[in-house]
PDB file of N, CA, C and O in Angstrom:
ATOM      1  N   MET A   1      -3.316 -11.464  10.028  1.00  0.00           N
ATOM      2  CA  MET A   1      -2.979 -10.405   9.667  1.00  0.00           C
ATOM      3  C   MET A   1      -4.289  -9.283  10.043  1.00  0.00           C
ATOM      4  O   MET A   1      -5.192  -9.731   9.884  1.00  0.00           O
ATOM      5  N   LYS A   2      -4.137  -8.202  11.063  1.00  0.00           N
ATOM      6  CA  LYS A   2      -4.937  -7.011  11.159  1.00  0.00           C
ATOM      7  C   LYS A   2      -4.519  -5.883  10.075  1.00  0.00           C
ATOM      8  O   LYS A   2      -3.605  -5.555   9.364  1.00  0.00           O
ATOM      9  N   THR A   3      -5.757  -5.559   9.341  1.00  0.00           N
ATOM     10  CA  THR A   3      -5.863  -4.394   9.187  1.00  0.00           C
ATOM     11  C   THR A   3      -5.414  -3.082   9.494  1.00  0.00           C
ATOM     12  O   THR A   3      -5.565  -2.754  10.488  1.00  0.00           O
ATOM     13  N   ASN A   4      -4.634  -2.636   8.572  1.00  0.00           N
ATOM     14  CA  ASN A   4      -3.917  -1.094   9.148  1.00  0.00           C
ATOM     15  C   ASN A   4      -4.025  -0.069   8.211  1.00  0.00           C
ATOM     16  O   ASN A   4      -2.859   0.745   8.104  1.00  0.00           O
ATOM     17  N   VAL A   5      -4.199  -0.202   7.412  1.00  0.00           N
ATOM     18  CA  VAL A   5      -4.178   0.627   5.951  1.00  0.00           C
ATOM     19  C   VAL A   5      -5.907   1.385   5.397  1.00  0.00           C
ATOM     20  O   VAL A   5      -6.603  -0.075   5.704  1.00  0.00           O
ATOM     21  N   GLY A   6      -6.334   2.299   5.929  1.00  0.00           N
ATOM     22  CA  GLY A   6      -6.703   3.022   5.184  1.00  0.00           C
ATOM     23  C   GLY A   6      -7.743   3.228   4.190  1.00  0.00           C
ATOM     24  O   GLY A   6      -6.792   3.039   3.085  1.00  0.00           O
ATOM     25  N   THR A   7      -8.806   3.589   4.107  1.00  0.00           N
ATOM     26  CA  THR A   7      -9.147   3.817   2.748  1.00  0.00           C
ATOM     27  C   THR A   7      -8.414   4.970   2.152  1.00  0.00           C
ATOM     28  O   THR A   7      -8.506   4.446   1.186  1.00  0.00           O
ATOM     29  N   ILE A   8      -7.891   5.476   2.078  1.00  0.00           N
ATOM     30  CA  ILE A   8      -7.574   7.342   0.958  1.00  0.00           C
ATOM     31  C   ILE A   8      -6.057   6.744   1.329  1.00  0.00           C
ATOM     32  O   ILE A   8      -5.448   6.833  -0.087  1.00  0.00           O
ATOM     33  N   ASP A   9      -5.602   5.730   1.895  1.00  0.00           N
ATOM     34  CA  ASP A   9      -4.263   5.402   1.919  1.00  0.00           C
ATOM     35  C   ASP A   9      -4.188   4.159   0.608  1.00  0.00           C
ATOM     36  O   ASP A   9      -2.762   3.745   0.035  1.00  0.00           O
ATOM     37  N   ARG A  10      -4.709   3.310   1.530  1.00  0.00           N
ATOM     38  CA  ARG A  10      -5.107   2.443   0.449  1.00  0.00           C
ATOM     39  C   ARG A  10      -5.686   2.494  -1.137  1.00  0.00           C
ATOM     40  O   ARG A  10      -4.796   2.004  -2.317  1.00  0.00           O
ATOM     41  N   THR A  11      -5.882   3.769  -1.314  1.00  0.00           N
ATOM     42  CA  THR A  11      -6.122   3.960  -2.679  1.00  0.00           C
ATOM     43  C   THR A  11      -5.406   4.764  -3.257  1.00  0.00           C
ATOM     44  O   THR A  11      -4.584   4.125  -4.344  1.00  0.00           O
ATOM     45  N   LEU A  12      -4.489   4.950  -2.644  1.00  0.00           N
ATOM     46  CA  LEU A  12      -3.114   5.764  -3.101  1.00  0.00           C
ATOM     47  C   LEU A  12      -2.311   4.838  -3.300  1.00  0.00           C
ATOM     48  O   LEU A  12      -1.395   5.013  -4.535  1.00  0.00           O
ATOM     49  N   ARG A  13      -1.463   3.960  -2.561  1.00  0.00           N
ATOM     50  CA  ARG A  13      -1.208   2.911  -2.442  1.00  0.00           C
ATOM     51  C   ARG A  13      -0.972   1.970  -3.852  1.00  0.00           C
ATOM     52  O   ARG A  13      -0.251   1.707  -4.519  1.00  0.00           O
ATOM     53  N   ILE A  14      -2.500   2.195  -4.496  1.00  0.00           N
ATOM     54  CA  ILE A  14      -2.639   1.603  -5.423  1.00  0.00           C
ATOM     55  C   ILE A  14      -2.277   2.030  -6.693  1.00  0.00           C
ATOM     56  O   ILE A  14      -1.998   1.298  -7.783  1.00  0.00           O
ATOM     57  N   VAL A  15      -2.811   3.581  -6.830  1.00  0.00           N
ATOM     58  CA  VAL A  15      -2.958   4.005  -7.947  1.00  0.00           C
ATOM     59  C   VAL A  15      -1.245   4.517  -7.880  1.00  0.00           C
ATOM     60  O   VAL A  15      -0.900   4.388  -9.173  1.00  0.00           O
ATOM     61  N   ILE A  16      -0.272   4.490  -7.340  1.00  0.00           N
ATOM     62  CA  ILE A  16       0.575   4.786  -7.185  1.00  0.00           C
ATOM     63  C   ILE A  16       1.623   3.554  -7.648  1.00  0.00           C
ATOM     64  O   ILE A  16       2.513   3.491  -8.788  1.00  0.00           O
ATOM     65  N   GLY A  17       0.507   2.288  -6.956  1.00  0.00           N
ATOM     66  CA  GLY A  17       1.707   0.543  -7.708  1.00  0.00           C
ATOM     67  C   GLY A  17       1.182   0.387  -9.159  1.00  0.00           C
ATOM     68  O   GLY A  17       2.218   0.202  -9.545  1.00  0.00           O
ATOM     69  N   LEU A  18       0.368   1.084  -9.036  1.00  0.00           N
ATOM     70  CA  LEU A  18      -0.284   0.581 -10.588  1.00  0.00           C
ATOM     71  C   LEU A  18      -0.018   1.418 -11.755  1.00  0.00           C
ATOM     72  O   LEU A  18       0.787   1.124 -13.234  1.00  0.00           O
ATOM     73  N   THR A  19       0.820   2.610 -11.009  1.00  0.00           N
ATOM     74  CA  THR A  19       1.436   3.562 -12.141  1.00  0.00           C
ATOM     75  C   THR A  19       2.244   3.007 -12.373  1.00  0.00           C
ATOM     76  O   THR A  19       3.285   3.516 -13.792  1.00  0.00           O
ATOM     77  N   LEU A  20       3.262   2.662 -11.473  1.00  0.00           N
ATOM     78  CA  LEU A  20       4.965   2.530 -11.313  1.00  0.00           C
ATOM     79  C   LEU A  20       4.851   0.971 -12.461  1.00  0.00           C
ATOM     80  O   LEU A  20       6.012   1.003 -13.438  1.00  0.00           O
ATOM     81  N   ILE A  21       3.751   0.162 -12.720  1.00  0.00           N
ATOM     82  CA  ILE A  21       4.440  -0.796 -13.305  1.00  0.00           C
ATOM     83  C   ILE A  21       3.768  -0.529 -14.344  1.00  0.00           C
ATOM     84  O   ILE A  21       4.490  -0.819 -15.466  1.00  0.00           O
ATOM     85  N   GLY A  22       2.818  -0.046 -14.066  1.00  0.00           N
ATOM     86  CA  GLY A  22       3.111   0.317 -16.226  1.00  0.00           C
ATOM     87  C   GLY A  22       3.595   1.496 -16.779  1.00  0.00           C
ATOM     88  O   GLY A  22       3.587   1.361 -17.921  1.00  0.00           O
ATOM     89  N   LEU A  23       4.134   2.444 -16.018  1.00  0.00           N
ATOM     90  CA  LEU A  23       5.547   2.995 -16.487  1.00  0.00           C
ATOM     91  C   LEU A  23       6.777   2.274 -17.313  1.00  0.00           C
ATOM     92  O   LEU A  23       7.311   2.313 -17.712  1.00  0.00           O
ATOM     93  N   SER A  24       6.853   1.290 -16.168  1.00  0.00           N
ATOM     94  CA  SER A  24       7.508   0.308 -16.346  1.00  0.00           C
ATOM     95  C   SER A  24       7.330  -1.113 -17.232  1.00  0.00           C
ATOM     96  O   SER A  24       8.953  -0.812 -18.386  1.00  0.00           O
ATOM     97  N   LEU A  25       6.114  -0.812 -17.974  1.00  0.00           N
ATOM     98  CA  LEU A  25       6.254  -1.724 -19.283  1.00  0.00           C
ATOM     99  C   LEU A  25       5.998  -1.058 -20.054  1.00  0.00           C
ATOM    100  O   LEU A  25       6.095  -1.617 -21.161  1.00  0.00           O
ATOM    101  N   ALA A  26       5.907   0.227 -20.172  1.00  0.00           N
ATOM    102  CA  ALA A  26       5.805   1.215 -21.444  1.00  0.00           C
ATOM    103  C   ALA A  26       7.412   1.856 -21.391  1.00  0.00           C
ATOM    104  O   ALA A  26       7.489   2.190 -22.583  1.00  0.00           O
ATOM    105  N   GLY A  27       8.084   0.977 -20.597  1.00  0.00           N
ATOM    106  CA  GLY A  27       9.685   1.460 -20.719  1.00  0.00           C
ATOM    107  C   GLY A  27      10.285   2.712 -20.293  1.00  0.00           C
ATOM    108  O   GLY A  27      11.341   3.576 -20.913  1.00  0.00           O
ATOM    109  N   VAL A  28       9.200   3.208 -20.050  1.00  0.00           N
ATOM    110  CA  VAL A  28       9.126   4.811 -19.271  1.00  0.00           C
ATOM    111  C   VAL A  28      10.793   4.823 -18.094  1.00  0.00           C
ATOM    112  O   VAL A  28      11.304   5.656 -18.372  1.00  0.00           O
ATOM    113  N   ILE A  29      10.462   3.882 -17.325  1.00  0.00           N
ATOM    114  CA  ILE A  29      11.118   3.749 -16.319  1.00  0.00           C
ATOM    115  C   ILE A  29      11.721   2.936 -15.845  1.00  0.00           C
ATOM    116  O   ILE A  29      12.939   2.382 -14.887  1.00  0.00           O
ATOM    117  N   GLY A  30      11.759   1.819 -17.000  1.00  0.00           N
ATOM    118  CA  GLY A  30      12.632   0.777 -16.570  1.00  0.00           C
ATOM    119  C   GLY A  30      12.252  -0.370 -16.203  1.00  0.00           C
ATOM    120  O   GLY A  30      10.861  -0.266 -15.567  1.00  0.00           O
ATOM    121  N   VAL A  31      12.977  -1.375 -14.982  1.00  0.00           N
ATOM    122  CA  VAL A  31      12.498  -2.541 -14.493  1.00  0.00           C
ATOM    123  C   VAL A  31      12.547  -1.619 -12.988  1.00  0.00           C
ATOM    124  O   VAL A  31      11.494  -2.339 -12.253  1.00  0.00           O
ATOM    125  N   TRP A  32      13.300  -0.854 -12.343  1.00  0.00           N
ATOM    126  CA  TRP A  32      12.904   0.063 -11.384  1.00  0.00           C
ATOM    127  C   TRP A  32      11.004  -0.231 -11.044  1.00  0.00           C
ATOM    128  O   TRP A  32      10.672   0.325  -9.861  1.00  0.00           O
ATOM    129  N   GLY A  33      10.248   0.029 -12.256  1.00  0.00           N
ATOM    130  CA  GLY A  33       8.828   0.528 -11.980  1.00  0.00           C
ATOM    131  C   GLY A  33       8.082  -0.805 -11.369  1.00  0.00           C
ATOM    132  O   GLY A  33       7.173  -0.633 -10.445  1.00  0.00           O
ATOM    133  N   TRP A  34       9.228  -2.409 -11.400  1.00  0.00           N
ATOM    134  CA  TRP A  34       8.538  -3.399 -10.614  1.00  0.00           C
ATOM    135  C   TRP A  34       8.045  -2.993  -9.040  1.00  0.00           C
ATOM    136  O   TRP A  34       7.585  -4.030  -8.426  1.00  0.00           O
ATOM    137  N   ILE A  35       8.750  -2.137  -8.395  1.00  0.00           N
ATOM    138  CA  ILE A  35       8.459  -1.952  -7.068  1.00  0.00           C
ATOM    139  C   ILE A  35       7.688  -1.353  -6.775  1.00  0.00           C
ATOM    140  O   ILE A  35       7.326  -1.357  -6.042  1.00  0.00           O
ATOM    141  N   GLY A  36       6.376  -1.239  -7.209  1.00  0.00           N
ATOM    142  CA  GLY A  36       5.180  -0.539  -7.769  1.00  0.00           C
ATOM    143  C   GLY A  36       4.327  -2.176  -7.205  1.00  0.00           C
ATOM    144  O   GLY A  36       2.982  -1.373  -6.484  1.00  0.00           O
ATOM    145  N   LEU A  37       4.892  -2.991  -7.750  1.00  0.00           N
ATOM    146  CA  LEU A  37       4.067  -3.970  -6.765  1.00  0.00           C
ATOM    147  C   LEU A  37       3.968  -4.376  -5.525  1.00  0.00           C
ATOM    148  O   LEU A  37       2.858  -4.455  -4.648  1.00  0.00           O
ATOM    149  N   VAL A  38       4.832  -3.814  -4.264  1.00  0.00           N
ATOM    150  CA  VAL A  38       4.926  -3.684  -3.142  1.00  0.00           C
ATOM    151  C   VAL A  38       3.632  -2.849  -2.621  1.00  0.00           C
ATOM    152  O   VAL A  38       2.532  -2.864  -2.016  1.00  0.00           O
ATOM    153  N   PRO A  39       3.845  -1.272  -3.194  1.00  0.00           N
ATOM    154  CA  PRO A  39       2.696  -0.887  -2.739  1.00  0.00           C
ATOM    155  C   PRO A  39       0.896  -1.065  -3.186  1.00  0.00           C
ATOM    156  O   PRO A  39       0.328  -0.918  -2.524  1.00  0.00           O
ATOM    157  N   LEU A  40       1.105  -1.730  -4.297  1.00  0.00           N
ATOM    158  CA  LEU A  40      -0.117  -2.367  -4.837  1.00  0.00           C
ATOM    159  C   LEU A  40      -0.827  -3.663  -4.299  1.00  0.00           C
ATOM    160  O   LEU A  40      -1.651  -3.644  -3.758  1.00  0.00           O
ATOM    161  N   ALA A  41       0.556  -4.276  -3.706  1.00  0.00           N
ATOM    162  CA  ALA A  41      -0.520  -5.647  -2.661  1.00  0.00           C
ATOM    163  C   ALA A  41      -0.640  -5.197  -1.663  1.00  0.00           C
ATOM    164  O   ALA A  41      -1.379  -5.324  -1.110  1.00  0.00           O
ATOM    165  N   THR A  42      -0.113  -4.200  -0.904  1.00  0.00           N
ATOM    166  CA  THR A  42      -0.294  -3.692   0.870  1.00  0.00           C
ATOM    167  C   THR A  42      -1.301  -2.731   0.598  1.00  0.00           C
ATOM    168  O   THR A  42      -2.137  -3.146   1.071  1.00  0.00           O
ATOM    169  N   GLY A  43      -1.999  -2.406  -0.345  1.00  0.00           N
ATOM    170  CA  GLY A  43      -3.480  -1.726  -0.912  1.00  0.00           C
ATOM    171  C   GLY A  43      -4.148  -2.790  -0.416  1.00  0.00           C
ATOM    172  O   GLY A  43      -5.383  -2.585  -0.279  1.00  0.00           O
ATOM    173  N   LEU A  44      -3.818  -3.459  -1.828  1.00  0.00           N
ATOM    174  CA  LEU A  44      -5.245  -4.528  -1.850  1.00  0.00           C
ATOM    175  C   LEU A  44      -5.145  -5.878  -0.395  1.00  0.00           C
ATOM    176  O   LEU A  44      -6.166  -5.893  -0.366  1.00  0.00           O
ATOM    177  N   PHE A  45      -4.063  -5.874   0.394  1.00  0.00           N
ATOM    178  CA  PHE A  45      -4.411  -6.449   1.419  1.00  0.00           C
ATOM    179  C   PHE A  45      -4.978  -5.879   2.288  1.00  0.00           C
ATOM    180  O   PHE A  45      -5.480  -6.563   3.766  1.00  0.00           O
ATOM    181  N   ARG A  46      -4.076  -4.547   2.109  1.00  0.00           N
ATOM    182  CA  ARG A  46      -4.855  -3.403   4.065  1.00  0.00           C
ATOM    183  C   ARG A  46      -4.132  -3.947   4.838  1.00  0.00           C
ATOM    184  O   ARG A  46      -4.381  -3.768   5.576  1.00  0.00           O
ATOM    185  N   PHE A  47      -2.690  -4.075   4.603  1.00  0.00           N
ATOM    186  CA  PHE A  47      -1.891  -3.974   5.455  1.00  0.00           C
ATOM    187  C   PHE A  47      -0.607  -4.231   5.361  1.00  0.00           C
ATOM    188  O   PHE A  47       0.005  -4.422   3.640  1.00  0.00           O
ATOM    189  N   CYS A  48       0.110  -3.387   5.742  1.00  0.00           N
ATOM    190  CA  CYS A  48       1.415  -3.034   5.811  1.00  0.00           C
ATOM    191  C   CYS A  48       2.048  -2.912   7.001  1.00  0.00           C
ATOM    192  O   CYS A  48       2.247  -3.597   7.795  1.00  0.00           O
ATOM    193  N   PRO A  49       3.181  -4.141   6.348  1.00  0.00           N
ATOM    194  CA  PRO A  49       4.460  -4.465   7.504  1.00  0.00           C
ATOM    195  C   PRO A  49       4.996  -3.511   8.351  1.00  0.00           C
ATOM    196  O   PRO A  49       4.720  -3.946   9.511  1.00  0.00           O
ATOM    197  N   ALA A  50       5.185  -2.480   7.646  1.00  0.00           N
ATOM    198  CA  ALA A  50       6.497  -1.742   7.925  1.00  0.00           C
ATOM    199  C   ALA A  50       5.202  -1.012   9.147  1.00  0.00           C
ATOM    200  O   ALA A  50       5.989  -0.051  10.125  1.00  0.00           O
ATOM    201  N   TYR A  51       4.175  -0.698   9.080  1.00  0.00           N
ATOM    202  CA  TYR A  51       3.293   0.528   9.599  1.00  0.00           C
ATOM    203  C   TYR A  51       3.077  -0.614  11.174  1.00  0.00           C
ATOM    204  O   TYR A  51       2.485  -0.062  12.073  1.00  0.00           O
ATOM    205  N   THR A  52       3.016  -2.238  11.142  1.00  0.00           N
ATOM    206  CA  THR A  52       2.913  -2.770  11.939  1.00  0.00           C
ATOM    207  C   THR A  52       4.177  -2.476  13.084  1.00  0.00           C
ATOM    208  O   THR A  52       4.076  -2.189  14.552  1.00  0.00           O
ATOM    209  N   LEU A  53       5.345  -2.540  12.540  1.00  0.00           N
ATOM    210  CA  LEU A  53       6.800  -2.572  13.122  1.00  0.00           C
ATOM    211  C   LEU A  53       6.575  -0.914  13.570  1.00  0.00           C
ATOM    212  O   LEU A  53       7.422  -0.559  14.676  1.00  0.00           O
ATOM    213  N   LEU A  54       6.094  -0.152  13.026  1.00  0.00           N
ATOM    214  CA  LEU A  54       6.432   1.398  13.245  1.00  0.00           C
ATOM    215  C   LEU A  54       4.898   1.941  14.244  1.00  0.00           C
ATOM    216  O   LEU A  54       4.535   2.909  14.885  1.00  0.00           O
ATOM    217  N   GLY A  55       3.778   1.005  14.219  1.00  0.00           N
ATOM    218  CA  GLY A  55       2.853   1.397  14.959  1.00  0.00           C
ATOM    219  C   GLY A  55       2.054   2.212  14.552  1.00  0.00           C
ATOM    220  O   GLY A  55       1.170   2.770  15.663  1.00  0.00           O
ATOM    221  N   ILE A  56       1.513   1.960  13.528  1.00  0.00           N
ATOM    222  CA  ILE A  56       0.449   2.810  12.508  1.00  0.00           C
ATOM    223  C   ILE A  56      -0.188   2.331  12.278  1.00  0.00           C
ATOM    224  O   ILE A  56      -0.289   1.122  11.399  1.00  0.00           O
ATOM    225  N   LYS A  57      -1.140   3.203  12.160  1.00  0.00           N
ATOM    226  CA  LYS A  57      -2.756   2.719  12.201  1.00  0.00           C
ATOM    227  C   LYS A  57      -3.451   4.136  10.753  1.00  0.00           C
ATOM    228  O   LYS A  57      -3.690   4.740  11.382  1.00  0.00           O
ATOM    229  N   THR A  58      -3.628   3.568   9.920  1.00  0.00           N
ATOM    230  CA  THR A  58      -4.288   4.724   8.968  1.00  0.00           C
ATOM    231  C   THR A  58      -5.638   4.370   9.254  1.00  0.00           C
ATOM    232  O   THR A  58      -6.748   5.451   8.336  1.00  0.00           O
ATOM    233  N   CYS A  59      -6.066   3.516   9.451  1.00  0.00           N
ATOM    234  CA  CYS A  59      -7.341   2.771   9.286  1.00  0.00           C
ATOM    235  C   CYS A  59      -8.242   2.837  10.814  1.00  0.00           C
ATOM    236  O   CYS A  59      -7.557   2.556  11.475  1.00  0.00           O
ATOM    237  N   LYS A  60      -9.285   3.910  10.330  1.00  0.00           N
ATOM    238  CA  LYS A  60      -9.938   4.135  11.730  1.00  0.00           C
ATOM    239  C   LYS A  60     -10.727   3.055  12.437  1.00  0.00           C
ATOM    240  O   LYS A  60     -10.977   2.957  12.999  1.00  0.00           O
ATOM    241  N   ALA A  61     -11.333   2.149  11.796  1.00  0.00           N
ATOM    242  CA  ALA A  61     -12.012   1.269  12.114  1.00  0.00           C
ATOM    243  C   ALA A  61     -11.628   0.513  12.979  1.00  0.00           C
ATOM    244  O   ALA A  61     -11.966  -0.338  13.464  1.00  0.00           O
ATOM    245  N   CYS A  62     -10.634   0.108  12.602  1.00  0.00           N
ATOM    246  CA  CYS A  62      -9.211  -0.745  13.407  1.00  0.00           C
ATOM    247  C   CYS A  62      -8.415   0.053  13.984  1.00  0.00           C
ATOM    248  O   CYS A  62      -7.497  -0.725  15.086  1.00  0.00           O
ATOM    249  N   SER A  63      -8.516   1.641  14.739  1.00  0.00           N
ATOM    250  CA  SER A  63      -8.212   1.890  16.072  1.00  0.00           C
ATOM    251  C   SER A  63      -8.893   1.197  16.955  1.00  0.00           C
ATOM    252  O   SER A  63     -10.161   1.791  17.384  1.00  0.00           O
ATOM    253  N   PRO A  64      -8.564   1.391  18.291  1.00  0.00           N
ATOM    254  CA  PRO A  64      -9.049   1.457  19.540  1.00  0.00           C
ATOM    255  C   PRO A  64      -9.872   2.495  20.188  1.00  0.00           C
ATOM    256  O   PRO A  64      -9.521   3.429  20.169  1.00  0.00           O
ATOM    257  N   LYS A  65     -11.244   1.410  20.261  1.00  0.00           N
ATOM    258  CA  LYS A  65     -12.072   2.764  20.953  1.00  0.00           C
ATOM    259  C   LYS A  65     -12.215   3.582  21.985  1.00  0.00           C
ATOM    260  O   LYS A  65     -11.734   2.454  23.326  1.00  0.00           O
ATOM    261  N   PRO A  66     -12.364   4.861  22.094  1.00  0.00           N
ATOM    262  CA  PRO A  66     -11.974   5.468  24.357  1.00  0.00           C
ATOM    263  C   PRO A  66     -13.085   4.970  24.671  1.00  0.00           C
ATOM    264  O   PRO A  66     -14.014   4.247  24.785  1.00  0.00           O
TER     265      PRO A  66
END
């Protein structure tokens, strides 16, 4: 797995994931909040399979140098 998630993207994914899981635990949004595990995991591992399929990289360090 090559890193393809940048710092800002990573931070947003972790915050959104934790927020969804927290809302689910609080009973605000129900079971669907556990979908927050997906952005949380992709943020923690700095790898997004969908980005690989689409050829997207938000990580400056992992972009090829000219």
